[in-house]
XYZ file of N, CA and C in Angstrom:
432
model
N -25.756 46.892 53.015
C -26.910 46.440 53.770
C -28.182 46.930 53.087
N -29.349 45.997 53.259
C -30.326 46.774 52.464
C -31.476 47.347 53.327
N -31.878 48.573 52.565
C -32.837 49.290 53.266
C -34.572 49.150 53.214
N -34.784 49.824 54.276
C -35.948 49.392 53.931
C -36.802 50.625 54.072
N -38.100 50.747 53.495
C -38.807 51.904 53.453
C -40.291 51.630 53.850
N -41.278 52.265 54.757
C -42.035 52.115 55.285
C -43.097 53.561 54.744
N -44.174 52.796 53.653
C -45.076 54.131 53.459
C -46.236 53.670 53.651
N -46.849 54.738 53.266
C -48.664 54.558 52.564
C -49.203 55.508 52.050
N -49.721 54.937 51.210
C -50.347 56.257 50.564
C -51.865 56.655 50.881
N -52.422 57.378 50.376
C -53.544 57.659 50.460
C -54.916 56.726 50.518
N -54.815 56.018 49.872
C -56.271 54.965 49.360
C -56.207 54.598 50.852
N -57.397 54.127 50.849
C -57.991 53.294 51.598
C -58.036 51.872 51.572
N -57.744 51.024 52.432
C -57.030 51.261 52.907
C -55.369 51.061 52.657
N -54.719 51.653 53.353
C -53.744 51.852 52.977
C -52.438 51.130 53.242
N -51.986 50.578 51.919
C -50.927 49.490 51.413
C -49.441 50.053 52.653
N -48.781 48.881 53.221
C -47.305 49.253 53.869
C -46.543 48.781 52.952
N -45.088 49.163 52.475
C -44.582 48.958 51.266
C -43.423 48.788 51.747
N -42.718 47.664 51.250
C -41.252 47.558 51.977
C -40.383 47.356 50.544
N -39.106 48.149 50.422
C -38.477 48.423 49.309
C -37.137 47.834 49.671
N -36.569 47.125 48.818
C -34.981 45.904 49.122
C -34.763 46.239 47.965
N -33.165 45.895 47.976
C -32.107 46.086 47.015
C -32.375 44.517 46.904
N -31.793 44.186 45.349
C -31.818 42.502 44.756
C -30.894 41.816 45.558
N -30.780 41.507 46.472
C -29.687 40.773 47.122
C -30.566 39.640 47.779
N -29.494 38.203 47.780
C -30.485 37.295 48.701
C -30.602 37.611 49.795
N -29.642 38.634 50.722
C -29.866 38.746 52.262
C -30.928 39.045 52.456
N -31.501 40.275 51.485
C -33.015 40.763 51.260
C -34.308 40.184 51.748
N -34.005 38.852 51.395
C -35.528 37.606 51.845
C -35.336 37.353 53.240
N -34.036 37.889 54.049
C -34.266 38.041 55.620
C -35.132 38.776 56.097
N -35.515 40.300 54.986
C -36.587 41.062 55.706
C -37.918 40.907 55.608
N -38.540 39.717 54.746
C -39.514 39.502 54.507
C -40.151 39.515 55.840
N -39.832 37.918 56.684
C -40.535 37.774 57.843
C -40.649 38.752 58.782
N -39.436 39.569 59.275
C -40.414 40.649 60.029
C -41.259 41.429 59.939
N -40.928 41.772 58.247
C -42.128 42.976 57.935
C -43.137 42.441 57.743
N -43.609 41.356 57.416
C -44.959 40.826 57.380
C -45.290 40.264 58.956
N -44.346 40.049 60.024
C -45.236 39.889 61.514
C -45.287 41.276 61.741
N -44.440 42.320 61.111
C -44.445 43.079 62.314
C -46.450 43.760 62.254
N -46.569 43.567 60.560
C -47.965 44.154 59.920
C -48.956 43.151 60.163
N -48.819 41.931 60.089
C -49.601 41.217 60.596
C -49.941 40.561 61.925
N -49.541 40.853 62.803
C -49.231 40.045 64.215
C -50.560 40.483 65.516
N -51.611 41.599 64.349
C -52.610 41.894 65.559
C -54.033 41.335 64.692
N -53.435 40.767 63.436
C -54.723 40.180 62.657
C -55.130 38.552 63.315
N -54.776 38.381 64.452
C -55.165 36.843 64.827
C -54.938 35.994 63.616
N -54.415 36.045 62.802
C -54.055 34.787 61.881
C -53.835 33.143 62.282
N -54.804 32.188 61.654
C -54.327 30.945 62.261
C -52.917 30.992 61.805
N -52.367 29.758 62.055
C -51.318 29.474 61.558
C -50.818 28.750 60.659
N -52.140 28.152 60.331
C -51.646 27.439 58.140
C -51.944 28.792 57.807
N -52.705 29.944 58.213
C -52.703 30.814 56.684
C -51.462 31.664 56.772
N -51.158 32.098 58.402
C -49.445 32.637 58.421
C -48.967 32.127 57.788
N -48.356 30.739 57.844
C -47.100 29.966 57.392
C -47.601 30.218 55.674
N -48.829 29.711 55.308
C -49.131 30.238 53.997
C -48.362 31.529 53.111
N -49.293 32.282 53.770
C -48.635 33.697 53.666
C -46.787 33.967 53.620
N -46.282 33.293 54.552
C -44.927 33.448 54.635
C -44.039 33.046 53.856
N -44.260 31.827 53.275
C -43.929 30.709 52.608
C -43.764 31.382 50.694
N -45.619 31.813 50.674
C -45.336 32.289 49.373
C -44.717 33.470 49.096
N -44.673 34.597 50.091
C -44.402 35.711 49.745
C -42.126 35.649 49.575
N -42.196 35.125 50.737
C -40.578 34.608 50.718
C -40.162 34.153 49.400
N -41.182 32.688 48.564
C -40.812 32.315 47.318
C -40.635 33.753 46.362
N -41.819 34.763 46.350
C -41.893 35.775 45.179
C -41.107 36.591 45.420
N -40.255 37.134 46.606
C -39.615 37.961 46.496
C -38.041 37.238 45.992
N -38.038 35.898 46.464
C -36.771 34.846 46.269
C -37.100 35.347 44.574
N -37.871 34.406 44.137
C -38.277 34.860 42.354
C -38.014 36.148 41.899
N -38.168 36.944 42.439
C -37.627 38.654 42.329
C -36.703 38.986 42.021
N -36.212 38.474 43.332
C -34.560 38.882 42.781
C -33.814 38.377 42.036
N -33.748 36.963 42.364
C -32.582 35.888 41.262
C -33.649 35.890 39.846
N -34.401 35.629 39.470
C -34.965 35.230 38.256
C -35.490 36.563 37.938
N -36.293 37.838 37.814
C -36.491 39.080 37.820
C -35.118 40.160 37.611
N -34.843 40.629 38.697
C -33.579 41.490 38.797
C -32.394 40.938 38.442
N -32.072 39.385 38.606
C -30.896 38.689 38.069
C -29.900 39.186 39.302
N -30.313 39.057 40.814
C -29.524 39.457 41.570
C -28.742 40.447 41.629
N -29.229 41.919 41.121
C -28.564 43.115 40.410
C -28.935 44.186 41.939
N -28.260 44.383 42.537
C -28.445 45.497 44.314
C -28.666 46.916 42.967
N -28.558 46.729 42.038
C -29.223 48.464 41.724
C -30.600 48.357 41.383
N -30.990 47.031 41.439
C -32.449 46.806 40.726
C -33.098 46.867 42.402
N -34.635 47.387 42.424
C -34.971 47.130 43.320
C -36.294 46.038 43.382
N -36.737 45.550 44.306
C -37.895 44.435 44.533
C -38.721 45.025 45.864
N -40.029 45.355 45.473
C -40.868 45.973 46.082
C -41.795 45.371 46.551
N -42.513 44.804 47.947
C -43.687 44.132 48.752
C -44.643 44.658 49.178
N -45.781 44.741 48.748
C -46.728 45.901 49.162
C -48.100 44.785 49.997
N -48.225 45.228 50.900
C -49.234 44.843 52.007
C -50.050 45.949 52.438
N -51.849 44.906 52.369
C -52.742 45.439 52.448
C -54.133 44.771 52.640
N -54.879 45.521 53.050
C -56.202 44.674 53.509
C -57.337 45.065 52.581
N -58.694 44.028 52.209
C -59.307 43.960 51.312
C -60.239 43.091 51.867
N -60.742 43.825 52.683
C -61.752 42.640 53.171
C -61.083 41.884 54.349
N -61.763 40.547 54.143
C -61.527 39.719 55.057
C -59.979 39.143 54.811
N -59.694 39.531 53.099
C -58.418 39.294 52.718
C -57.195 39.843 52.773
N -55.952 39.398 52.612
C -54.846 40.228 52.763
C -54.506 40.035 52.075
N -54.064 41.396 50.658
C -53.248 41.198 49.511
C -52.038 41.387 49.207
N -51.258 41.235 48.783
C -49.708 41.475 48.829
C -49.332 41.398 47.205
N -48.367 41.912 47.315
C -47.716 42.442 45.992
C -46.412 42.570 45.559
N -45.614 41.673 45.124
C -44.403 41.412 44.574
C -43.979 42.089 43.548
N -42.991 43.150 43.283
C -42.744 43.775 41.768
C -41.285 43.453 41.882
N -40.761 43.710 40.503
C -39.556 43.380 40.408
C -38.806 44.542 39.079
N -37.585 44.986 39.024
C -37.108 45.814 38.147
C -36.570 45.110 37.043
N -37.223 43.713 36.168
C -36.850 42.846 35.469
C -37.536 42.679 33.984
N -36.942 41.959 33.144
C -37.562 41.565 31.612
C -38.994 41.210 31.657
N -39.453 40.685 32.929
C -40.909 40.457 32.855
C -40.998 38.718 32.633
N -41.913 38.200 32.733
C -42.129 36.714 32.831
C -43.474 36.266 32.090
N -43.865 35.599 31.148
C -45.108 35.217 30.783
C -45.204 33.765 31.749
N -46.172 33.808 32.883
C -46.027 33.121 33.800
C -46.979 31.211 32.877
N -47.692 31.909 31.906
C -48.072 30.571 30.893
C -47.313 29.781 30.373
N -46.376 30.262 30.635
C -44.868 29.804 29.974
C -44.336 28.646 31.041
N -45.129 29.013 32.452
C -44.625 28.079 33.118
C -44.697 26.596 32.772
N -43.752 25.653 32.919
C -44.358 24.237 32.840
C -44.456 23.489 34.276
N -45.614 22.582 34.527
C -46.228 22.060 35.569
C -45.406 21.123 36.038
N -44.764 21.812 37.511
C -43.580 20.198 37.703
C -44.133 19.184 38.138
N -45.383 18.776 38.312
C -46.188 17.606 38.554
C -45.888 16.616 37.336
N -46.010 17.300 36.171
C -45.597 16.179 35.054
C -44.781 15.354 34.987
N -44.407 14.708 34.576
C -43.381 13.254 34.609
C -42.094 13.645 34.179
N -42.035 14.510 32.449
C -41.273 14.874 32.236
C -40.769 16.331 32.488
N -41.449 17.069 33.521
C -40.699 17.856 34.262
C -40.378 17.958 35.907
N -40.203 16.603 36.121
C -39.840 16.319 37.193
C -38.438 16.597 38.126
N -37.104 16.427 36.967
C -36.047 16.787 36.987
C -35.625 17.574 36.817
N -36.530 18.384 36.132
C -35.923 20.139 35.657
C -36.524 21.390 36.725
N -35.469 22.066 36.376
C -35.525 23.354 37.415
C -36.690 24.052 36.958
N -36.718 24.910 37.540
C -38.130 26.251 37.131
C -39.313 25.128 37.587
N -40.130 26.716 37.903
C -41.544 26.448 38.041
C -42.144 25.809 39.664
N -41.488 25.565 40.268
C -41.819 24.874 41.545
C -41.846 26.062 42.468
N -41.386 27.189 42.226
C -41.929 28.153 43.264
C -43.088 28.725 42.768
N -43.387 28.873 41.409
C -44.579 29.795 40.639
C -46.140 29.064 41.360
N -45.710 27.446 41.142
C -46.517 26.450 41.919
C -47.102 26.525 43.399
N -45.639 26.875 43.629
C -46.355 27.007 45.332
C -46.945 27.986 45.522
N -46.483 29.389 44.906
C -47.441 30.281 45.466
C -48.912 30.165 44.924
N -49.061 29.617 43.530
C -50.509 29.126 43.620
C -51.282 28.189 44.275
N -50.186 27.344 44.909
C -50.811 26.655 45.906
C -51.416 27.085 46.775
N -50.176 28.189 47.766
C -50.916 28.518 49.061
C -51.843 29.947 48.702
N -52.066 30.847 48.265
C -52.427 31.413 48.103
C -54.099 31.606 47.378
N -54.748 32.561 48.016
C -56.505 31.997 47.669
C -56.350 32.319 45.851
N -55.928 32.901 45.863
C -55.439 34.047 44.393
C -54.336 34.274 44.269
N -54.238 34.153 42.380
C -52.701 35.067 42.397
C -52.656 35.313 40.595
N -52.672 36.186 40.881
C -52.797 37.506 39.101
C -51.434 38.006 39.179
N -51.347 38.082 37.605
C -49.379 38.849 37.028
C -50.385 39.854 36.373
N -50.449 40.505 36.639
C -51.235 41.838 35.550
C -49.499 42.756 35.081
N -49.997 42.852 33.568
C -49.301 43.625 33.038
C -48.199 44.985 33.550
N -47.205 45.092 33.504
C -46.328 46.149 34.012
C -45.685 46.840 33.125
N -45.411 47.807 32.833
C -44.508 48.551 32.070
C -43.021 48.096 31.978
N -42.789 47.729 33.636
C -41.260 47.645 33.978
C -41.399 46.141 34.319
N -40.691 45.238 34.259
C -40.436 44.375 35.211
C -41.470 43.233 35.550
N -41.939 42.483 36.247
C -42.797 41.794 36.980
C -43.524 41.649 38.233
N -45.038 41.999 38.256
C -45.700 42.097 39.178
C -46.399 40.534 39.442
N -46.217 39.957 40.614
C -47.390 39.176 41.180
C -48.158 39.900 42.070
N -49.465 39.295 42.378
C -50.590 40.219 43.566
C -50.910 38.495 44.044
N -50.799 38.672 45.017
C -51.081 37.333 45.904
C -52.200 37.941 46.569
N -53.539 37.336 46.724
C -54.405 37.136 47.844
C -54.563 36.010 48.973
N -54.734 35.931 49.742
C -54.947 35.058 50.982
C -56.203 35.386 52.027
């Protein structure tokens, strides 16, 4: 079963961090931990479902494409406020991704092929979204 871990650190303000083993059951804990942290921010409900939608895709991306579905690798969600915004943060214990690399499944001739249709959506719903460099693995930072 996978666990989960509830911190914060110091900064201001201060990030809630939820820590999963690579398993798909894993993307079950997404949705509570993001109502349980978000549920007194009055959120409409395109930017919830927003929010839900992409963060579910990046941690989905995490594990299978990142960790390679490996329960010793872990995939880390970090939530936090920035303003009027809420940022979130996907890492992964993986080879890393040059996300330029993506190809645009809008194109004709990548219509039929796999990849890239989740990288899409989260730039869809999301106001922002930066891969900044990692030592280990792969970070997205989603804003909304």
């Amino acid at each position: 079963m996978s666990t989960q871990k509830f911190t914060s650190s110091n900064q201001s303000p201060s990030p809630h961090i939820l820590v999963m083993k690579s398993e798909r059951k894993s993307i079950s804990m997404v949705e509570p931990f993001l109502n349980t942290l978000l549920e007194f921010q009055s959120l409409e409900e395109t930017r919830w479902f927003n929010i839900l939608i992409a963060v579910t895709e990046a941690v989905n991306n995490a594990i299978i494409h990142g960790n390679q579905s490996n329960p010793a690798k872990q995939v880390t969600l970090s939530v936090a406020q920035d303003g009027n915004d809420i940022v979130i943060s996907v890492q992964d214990e993986g080879l890393g991704f040059n996300p330029a690399a993506i190809r645009d499944p809008r194109e004709p001739d990548n219509l039929l092929r796999e990849g890239g249709r989740g990288v899409f959506l989260i730039q869809a719903l999301a106001k922002s979204v930066e891969y900044p460099k990692t030592q280990i693995g792969s970070l997205v930072v989603m804003r909304f």
